[in-house]
Coordinates of C-alpha atoms in Angstrom, one line a residue:
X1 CA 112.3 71.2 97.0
X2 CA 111.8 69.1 93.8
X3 CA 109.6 66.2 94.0
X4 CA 112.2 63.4 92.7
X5 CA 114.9 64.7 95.2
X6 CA 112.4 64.6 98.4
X7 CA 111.5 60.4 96.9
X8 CA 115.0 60.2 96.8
X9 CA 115.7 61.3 100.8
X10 CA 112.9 59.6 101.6
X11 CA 113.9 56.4 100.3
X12 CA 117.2 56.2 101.7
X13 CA 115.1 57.2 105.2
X14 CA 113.3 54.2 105.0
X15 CA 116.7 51.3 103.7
X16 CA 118.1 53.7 106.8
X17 CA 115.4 52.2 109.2
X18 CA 115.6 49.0 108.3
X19 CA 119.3 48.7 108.8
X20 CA 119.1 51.0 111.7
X21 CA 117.5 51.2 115.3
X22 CA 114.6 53.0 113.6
X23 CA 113.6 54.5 116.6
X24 CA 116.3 56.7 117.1
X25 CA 115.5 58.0 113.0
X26 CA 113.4 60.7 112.2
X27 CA 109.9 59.7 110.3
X28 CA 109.8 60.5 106.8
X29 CA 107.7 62.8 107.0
X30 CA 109.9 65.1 108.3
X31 CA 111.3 65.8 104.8
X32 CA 109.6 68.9 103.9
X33 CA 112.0 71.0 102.2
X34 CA 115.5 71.6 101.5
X35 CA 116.6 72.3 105.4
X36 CA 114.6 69.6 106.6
X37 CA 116.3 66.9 104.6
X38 CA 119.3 67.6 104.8
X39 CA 118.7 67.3 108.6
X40 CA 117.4 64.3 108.3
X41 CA 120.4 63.4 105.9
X42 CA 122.8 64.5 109.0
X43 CA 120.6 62.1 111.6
X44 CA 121.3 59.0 109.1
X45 CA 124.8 59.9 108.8
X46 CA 125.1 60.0 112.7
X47 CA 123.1 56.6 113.4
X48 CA 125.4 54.8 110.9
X49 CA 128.6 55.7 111.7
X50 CA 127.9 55.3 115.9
X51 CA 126.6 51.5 114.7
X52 CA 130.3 51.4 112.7
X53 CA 131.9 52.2 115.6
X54 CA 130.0 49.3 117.6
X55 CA 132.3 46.9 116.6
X56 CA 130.8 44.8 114.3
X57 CA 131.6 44.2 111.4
X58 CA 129.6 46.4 108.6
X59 CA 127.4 45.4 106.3
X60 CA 127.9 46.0 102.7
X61 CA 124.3 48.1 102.4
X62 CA 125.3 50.4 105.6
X63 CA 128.2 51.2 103.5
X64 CA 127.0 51.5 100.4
X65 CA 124.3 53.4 102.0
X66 CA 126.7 56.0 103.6
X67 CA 127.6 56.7 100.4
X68 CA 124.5 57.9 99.2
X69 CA 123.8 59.7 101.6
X70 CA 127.2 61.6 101.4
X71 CA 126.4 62.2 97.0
X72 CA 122.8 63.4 97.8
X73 CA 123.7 65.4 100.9
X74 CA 126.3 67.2 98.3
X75 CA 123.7 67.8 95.7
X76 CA 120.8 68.8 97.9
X77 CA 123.5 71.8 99.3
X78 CA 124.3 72.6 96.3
X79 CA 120.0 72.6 95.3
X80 CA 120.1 75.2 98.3
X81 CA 122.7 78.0 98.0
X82 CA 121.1 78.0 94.1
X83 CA 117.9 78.6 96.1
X84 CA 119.6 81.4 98.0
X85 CA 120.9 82.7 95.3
X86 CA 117.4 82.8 93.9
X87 CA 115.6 84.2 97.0
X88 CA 118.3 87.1 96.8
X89 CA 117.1 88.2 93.5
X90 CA 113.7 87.9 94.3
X91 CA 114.8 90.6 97.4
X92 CA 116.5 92.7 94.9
X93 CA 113.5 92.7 92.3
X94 CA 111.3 93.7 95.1
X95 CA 113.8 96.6 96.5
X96 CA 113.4 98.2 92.7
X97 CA 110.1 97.9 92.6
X98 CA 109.8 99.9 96.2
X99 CA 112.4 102.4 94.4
X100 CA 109.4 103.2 91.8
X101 CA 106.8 104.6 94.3
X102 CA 107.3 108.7 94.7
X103 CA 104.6 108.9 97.3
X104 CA 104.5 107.7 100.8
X105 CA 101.0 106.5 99.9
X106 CA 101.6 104.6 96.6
X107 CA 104.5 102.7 98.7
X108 CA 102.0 101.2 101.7
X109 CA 99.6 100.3 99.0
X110 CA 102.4 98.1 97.5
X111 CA 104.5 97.3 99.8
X112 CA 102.3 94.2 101.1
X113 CA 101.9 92.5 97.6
X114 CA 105.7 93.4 96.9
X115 CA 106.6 91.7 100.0
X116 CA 104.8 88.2 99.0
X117 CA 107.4 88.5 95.8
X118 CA 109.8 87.3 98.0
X119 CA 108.0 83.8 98.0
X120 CA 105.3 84.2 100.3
X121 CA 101.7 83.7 100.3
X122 CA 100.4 86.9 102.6
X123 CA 102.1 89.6 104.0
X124 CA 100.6 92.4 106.2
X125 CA 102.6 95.7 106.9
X126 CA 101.5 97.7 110.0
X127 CA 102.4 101.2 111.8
X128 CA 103.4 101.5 115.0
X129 CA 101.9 104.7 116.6
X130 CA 102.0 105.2 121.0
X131 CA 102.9 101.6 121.4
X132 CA 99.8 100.1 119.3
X133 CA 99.8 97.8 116.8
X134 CA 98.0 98.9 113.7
X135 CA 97.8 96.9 110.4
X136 CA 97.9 99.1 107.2
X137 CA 97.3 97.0 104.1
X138 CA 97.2 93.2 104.1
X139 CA 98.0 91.2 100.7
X140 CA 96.7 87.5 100.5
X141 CA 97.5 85.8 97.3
X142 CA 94.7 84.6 95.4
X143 CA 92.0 85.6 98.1
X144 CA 91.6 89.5 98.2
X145 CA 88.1 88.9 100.6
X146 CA 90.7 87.2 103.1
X147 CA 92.9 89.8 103.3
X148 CA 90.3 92.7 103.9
X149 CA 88.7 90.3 106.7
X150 CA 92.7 89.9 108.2
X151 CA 93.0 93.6 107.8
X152 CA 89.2 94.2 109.7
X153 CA 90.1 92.4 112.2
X154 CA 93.8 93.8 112.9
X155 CA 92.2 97.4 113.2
X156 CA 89.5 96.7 115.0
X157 CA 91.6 95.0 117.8
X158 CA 94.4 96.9 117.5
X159 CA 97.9 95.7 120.1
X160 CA 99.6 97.4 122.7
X161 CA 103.1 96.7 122.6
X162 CA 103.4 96.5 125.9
X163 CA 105.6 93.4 126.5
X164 CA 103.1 90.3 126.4
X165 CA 102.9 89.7 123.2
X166 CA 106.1 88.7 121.1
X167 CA 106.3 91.7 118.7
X168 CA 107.2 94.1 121.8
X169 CA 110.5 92.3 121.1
X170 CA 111.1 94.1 117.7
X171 CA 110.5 97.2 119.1
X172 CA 112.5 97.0 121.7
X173 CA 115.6 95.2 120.1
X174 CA 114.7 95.7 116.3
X175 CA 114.9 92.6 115.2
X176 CA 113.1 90.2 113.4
X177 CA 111.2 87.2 114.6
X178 CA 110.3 84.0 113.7
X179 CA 107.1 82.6 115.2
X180 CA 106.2 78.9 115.0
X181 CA 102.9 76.9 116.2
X182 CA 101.1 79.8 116.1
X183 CA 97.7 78.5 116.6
X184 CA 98.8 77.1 120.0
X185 CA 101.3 79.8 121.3
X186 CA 100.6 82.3 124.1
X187 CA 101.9 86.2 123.5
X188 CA 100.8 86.8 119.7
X189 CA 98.2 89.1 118.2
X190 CA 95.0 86.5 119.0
X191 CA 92.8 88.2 116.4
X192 CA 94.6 88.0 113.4
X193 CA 96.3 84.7 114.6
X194 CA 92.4 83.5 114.4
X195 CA 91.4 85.5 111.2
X196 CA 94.4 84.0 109.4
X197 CA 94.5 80.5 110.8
X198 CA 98.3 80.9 110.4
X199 CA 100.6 78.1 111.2
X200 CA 104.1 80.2 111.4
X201 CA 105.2 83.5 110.0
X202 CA 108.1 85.6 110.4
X203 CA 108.0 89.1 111.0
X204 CA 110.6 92.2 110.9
X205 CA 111.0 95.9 111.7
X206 CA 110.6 99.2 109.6
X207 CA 113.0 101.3 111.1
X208 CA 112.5 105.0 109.9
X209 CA 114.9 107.7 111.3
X210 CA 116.2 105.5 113.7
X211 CA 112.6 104.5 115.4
X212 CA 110.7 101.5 114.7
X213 CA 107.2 102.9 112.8
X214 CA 106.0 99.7 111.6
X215 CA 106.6 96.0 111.4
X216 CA 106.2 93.3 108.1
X217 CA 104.6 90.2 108.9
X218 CA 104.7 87.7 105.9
X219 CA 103.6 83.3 106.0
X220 CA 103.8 80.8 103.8
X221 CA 100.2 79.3 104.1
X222 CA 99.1 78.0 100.8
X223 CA 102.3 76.6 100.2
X224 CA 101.6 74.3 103.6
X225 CA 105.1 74.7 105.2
X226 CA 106.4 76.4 108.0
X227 CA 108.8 79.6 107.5
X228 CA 112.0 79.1 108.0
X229 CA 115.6 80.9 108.9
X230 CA 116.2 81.8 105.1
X231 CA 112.4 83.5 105.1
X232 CA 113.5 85.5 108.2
X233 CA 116.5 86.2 106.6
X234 CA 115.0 87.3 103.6
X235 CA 112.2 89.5 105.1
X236 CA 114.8 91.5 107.0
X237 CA 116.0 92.5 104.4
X238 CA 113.2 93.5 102.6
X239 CA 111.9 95.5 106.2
X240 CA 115.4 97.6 106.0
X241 CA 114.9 98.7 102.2
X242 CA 110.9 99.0 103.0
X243 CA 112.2 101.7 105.6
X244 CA 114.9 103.2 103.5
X245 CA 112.2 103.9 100.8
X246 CA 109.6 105.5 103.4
X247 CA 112.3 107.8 104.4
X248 CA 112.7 108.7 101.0
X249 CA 108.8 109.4 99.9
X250 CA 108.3 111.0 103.6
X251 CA 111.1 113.8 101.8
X252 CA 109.4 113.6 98.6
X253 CA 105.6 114.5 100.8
X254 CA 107.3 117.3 101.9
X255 CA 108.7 118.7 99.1
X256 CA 105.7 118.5 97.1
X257 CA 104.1 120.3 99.9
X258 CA 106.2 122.7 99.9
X259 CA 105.8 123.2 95.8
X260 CA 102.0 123.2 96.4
X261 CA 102.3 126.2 99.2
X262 CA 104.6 128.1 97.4
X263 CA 102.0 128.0 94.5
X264 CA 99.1 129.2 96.7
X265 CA 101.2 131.8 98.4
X266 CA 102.2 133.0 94.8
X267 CA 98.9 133.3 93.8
X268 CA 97.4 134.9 96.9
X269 CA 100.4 137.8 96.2
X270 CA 99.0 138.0 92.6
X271 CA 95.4 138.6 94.2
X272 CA 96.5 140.7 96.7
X273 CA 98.4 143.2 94.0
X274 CA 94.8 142.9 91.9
X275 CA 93.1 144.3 94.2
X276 CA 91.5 141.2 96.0
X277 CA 92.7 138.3 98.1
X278 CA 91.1 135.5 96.3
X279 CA 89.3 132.7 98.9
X280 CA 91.3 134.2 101.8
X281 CA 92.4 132.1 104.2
X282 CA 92.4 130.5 107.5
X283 CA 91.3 133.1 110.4
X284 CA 91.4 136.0 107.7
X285 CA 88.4 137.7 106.1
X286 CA 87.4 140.6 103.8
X287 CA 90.7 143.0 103.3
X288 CA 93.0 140.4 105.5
X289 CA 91.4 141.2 108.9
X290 CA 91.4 138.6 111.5
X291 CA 88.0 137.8 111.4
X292 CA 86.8 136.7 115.7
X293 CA 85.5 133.5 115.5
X294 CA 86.2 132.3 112.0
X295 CA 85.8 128.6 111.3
X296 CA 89.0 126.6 111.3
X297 CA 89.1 124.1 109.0
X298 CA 91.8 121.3 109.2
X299 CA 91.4 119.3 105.8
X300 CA 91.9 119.5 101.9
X301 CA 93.8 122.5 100.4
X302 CA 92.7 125.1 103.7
X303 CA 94.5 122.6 105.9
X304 CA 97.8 123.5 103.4
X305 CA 97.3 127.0 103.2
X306 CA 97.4 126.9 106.6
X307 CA 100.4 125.4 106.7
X308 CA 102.4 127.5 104.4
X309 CA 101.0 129.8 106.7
X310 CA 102.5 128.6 109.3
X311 CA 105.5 127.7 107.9
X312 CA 106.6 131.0 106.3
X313 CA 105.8 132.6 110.0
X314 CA 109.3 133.9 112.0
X315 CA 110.6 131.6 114.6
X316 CA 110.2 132.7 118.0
X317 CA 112.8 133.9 119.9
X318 CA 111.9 132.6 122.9
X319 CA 111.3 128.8 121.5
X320 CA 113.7 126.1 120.2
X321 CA 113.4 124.8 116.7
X322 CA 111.5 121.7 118.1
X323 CA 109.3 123.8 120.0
X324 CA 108.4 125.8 117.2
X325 CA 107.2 122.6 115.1
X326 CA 105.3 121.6 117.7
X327 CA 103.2 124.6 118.1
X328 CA 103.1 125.3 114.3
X329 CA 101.4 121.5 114.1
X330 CA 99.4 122.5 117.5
X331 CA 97.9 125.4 115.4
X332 CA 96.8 122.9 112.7
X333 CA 94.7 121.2 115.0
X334 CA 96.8 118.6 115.4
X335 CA 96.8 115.7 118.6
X336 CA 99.7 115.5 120.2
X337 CA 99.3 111.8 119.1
X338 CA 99.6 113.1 115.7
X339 CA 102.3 115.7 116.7
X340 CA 104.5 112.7 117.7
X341 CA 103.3 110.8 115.0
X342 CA 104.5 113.2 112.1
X343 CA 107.4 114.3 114.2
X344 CA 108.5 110.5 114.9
X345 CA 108.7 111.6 118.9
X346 CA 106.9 110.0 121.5
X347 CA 104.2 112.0 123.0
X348 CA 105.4 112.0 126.5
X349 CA 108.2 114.3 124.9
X350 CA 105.0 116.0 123.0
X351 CA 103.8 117.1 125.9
X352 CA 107.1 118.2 127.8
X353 CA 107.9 120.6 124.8
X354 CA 103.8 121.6 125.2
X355 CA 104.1 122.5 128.8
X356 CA 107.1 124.6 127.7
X357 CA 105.8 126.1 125.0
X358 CA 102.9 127.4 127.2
X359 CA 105.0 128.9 130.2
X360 CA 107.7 130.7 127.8
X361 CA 104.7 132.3 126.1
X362 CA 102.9 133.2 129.3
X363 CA 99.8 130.8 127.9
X364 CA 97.0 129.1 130.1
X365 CA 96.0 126.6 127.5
X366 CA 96.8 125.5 123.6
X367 CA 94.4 127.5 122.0
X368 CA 95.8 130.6 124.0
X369 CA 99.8 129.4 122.9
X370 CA 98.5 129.3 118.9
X371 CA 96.6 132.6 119.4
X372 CA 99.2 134.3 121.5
X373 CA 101.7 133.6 118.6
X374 CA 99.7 134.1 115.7
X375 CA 98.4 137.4 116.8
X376 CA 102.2 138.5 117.8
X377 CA 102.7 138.0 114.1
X378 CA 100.0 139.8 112.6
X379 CA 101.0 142.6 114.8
X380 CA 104.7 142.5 113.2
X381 CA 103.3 141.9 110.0
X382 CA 101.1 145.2 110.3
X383 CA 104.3 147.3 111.8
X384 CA 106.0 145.8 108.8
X385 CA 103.8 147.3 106.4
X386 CA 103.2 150.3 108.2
X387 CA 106.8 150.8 108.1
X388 CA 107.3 150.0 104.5
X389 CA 104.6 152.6 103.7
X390 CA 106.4 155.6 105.2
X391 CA 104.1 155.3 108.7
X392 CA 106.7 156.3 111.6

């Protein structure tokens, strides 16, 4: 709100107090921004026209005061749908700039400073994963130290969204919140409330294939004022394209994934019709025999030969299609935290299609499940060749 036009409401506050019974008036410094005088314009407004309506006769400054308070109340609305109209572009400017990222990675590591584009002064953007609260990148304008100490703290105390504290409420509704008095109110995240000394923020969902995965928190701190409906507003916004655009890279992962396996399984063919099989892979050894005991490795580009591995193996018969990504991401090694994680399912329902998995293939355990299946396809890979050779 510009300076003059705060001096200006405040002015007219104070003729307004003298006039009036001041104690029914708000105290000047209750004009903070645009909302807030313009409420107090609307409390002046009241008090004046209830002493009119007294019955005595009015004095020339109450109406000439009236008045004023009628031209300013005009211009300060017109002051704010410009600054709506403003905080909209700033939404849309920040949407393209989300557009831009092509990895799911490059869009969390802007996603917090994009988000303080929209005119505030920190942001943090979290995951949700098994009902906790975990912050992923935290943006404080002009104190980068801050934010890492915010984001330290978030991780290291990370929230279970279990009801008592007030961001349960977006998961379970998805919608945003607005939180005032921070400091003093019970039900928020206590460490980071502490770490960040905020006063008020607002917070709102990222929705991903119909699931909450993450939340936006964003305050206006340096700028010394409270958030307000318009921030909410404004943030909700931004959470819905934020989610959108994770969608969108979380396709783009994939494919390039995909591109990256095709690669390594064209090259291993190449080997294999030289004469060789290159580095081998997972579980195989010299001449593509299963070698007992090999070392499983579950990271960097072994982790996504095993993949296309597992990918490019035939579906089970005896499994659904869900069943069958969960065991191909059991046979990675993965959690069935992760499972749910990279599946967006919660792991209850991981470890319903598990227990499944294990009594349609006759399994005592995981490990048995993965070897059970991955040894019924090197078997019909071997008949396959066999039969391709002219063995009968």
């Amino acid at each position: 709100m510009p300076r003059a036009q705060s001096s200006c409401v405040v002015d007219l506050l104070l003729a307004a107090r003298r006039l009036l019974d001041d104690s029914r008036l708000p105290h000047p410094e209750h004009v903070v921004d645009l909302g807030s005088a313009r409420a107090v314009l609307r409390s002046v407004w009241a008090e004046a026209m209830s002493s009119l309506g007294s019955g005595t006769a009015p004095s020339p400054e109450l109406v000439s005061m009236l008045g004023e308070v009628k031209e300013l109340d005009e211009q300060l609305l017109l002051d704010e749908l410009a600054h709506q109209d403003r905080a909209l572009q700033r939404v849309r400017a920040a949407l393209a700039q989300l557009g831009e990222a092509r990895t799911s990675t490059a869009l969390l590591d802007t996603a917090a400073s994009t988000a303080c584009g929209l005119g505030f002064d920190r942001s943090i953007v979290s995951r949700v994963a098994e009902s906790l609260w975990i912050p992923e990148r935290v943006h404080v304008e002009r104190d980068p130290a801050w934010a890492e100490e915010i984001l330290v703290m978030g991780r290291t105390h990370p929230q279970t969204l279990d009801g008592r504290i007030v961001e349960s409420e977006m998961v379970r509704r998805r919608t945003s919140l607005l939180v005032d008095e921070v400091q003093e109110r019970p039900g928020v995240n206590r460490p980071i409330a502490d770490a960040s000394m905020s006063r008020s923020y607002c917070a709102a969902p990222i929705v991903v294939h119909g699931v909450v995965a993450g939340f936006v928190h964003a305050d206006c701190y340096y700028q010394q004022r409270n958030v307000d409906p318009l921030d909410r507003q404004l943030l909700t916004l931004y959470a819905q394209g934020l989610g959108q655009a994770l969608s969108r890279t979380m396709v783009l992962d994939e494919m390039d994934q995909i591109r990256a396996d095709v690669d390594r399984l064209a090259r291993r063919v190449t080997d294999a019709r030289e004469g060789g099989l290159g580095d081998g892979w997972w579980g195989h050894g010299e001449n593509g025999r299963v070698t007992e005991g090999a070392p499983v490795t579950h990271t960097g580009p072994q982790r996504s030969v095993v993949d296309g591995f597992l990918r490019s193996a035939p579906v089970d018969p005896s499994l659904t299609r869900r069943e069958v990504e969960v065991l191909r991401l059991m046979a990675t090694g993965d959690t069935n935290a992760r499972i749910a994680g990279r599946l967006v399912i919660s792991e209850g329902t991981v470890k319903s299609h598990v227990k499944h998995i294990l009594r349609k293939l006759g399994a005592a355990n995981r490990a048995e499940a993965v070897s059970h299946w991955l040894r019924a396809e090197h078997d019909r890979s071997g008949r396959g060749a066999a039969g391709r050779a002219g063995y009968r």
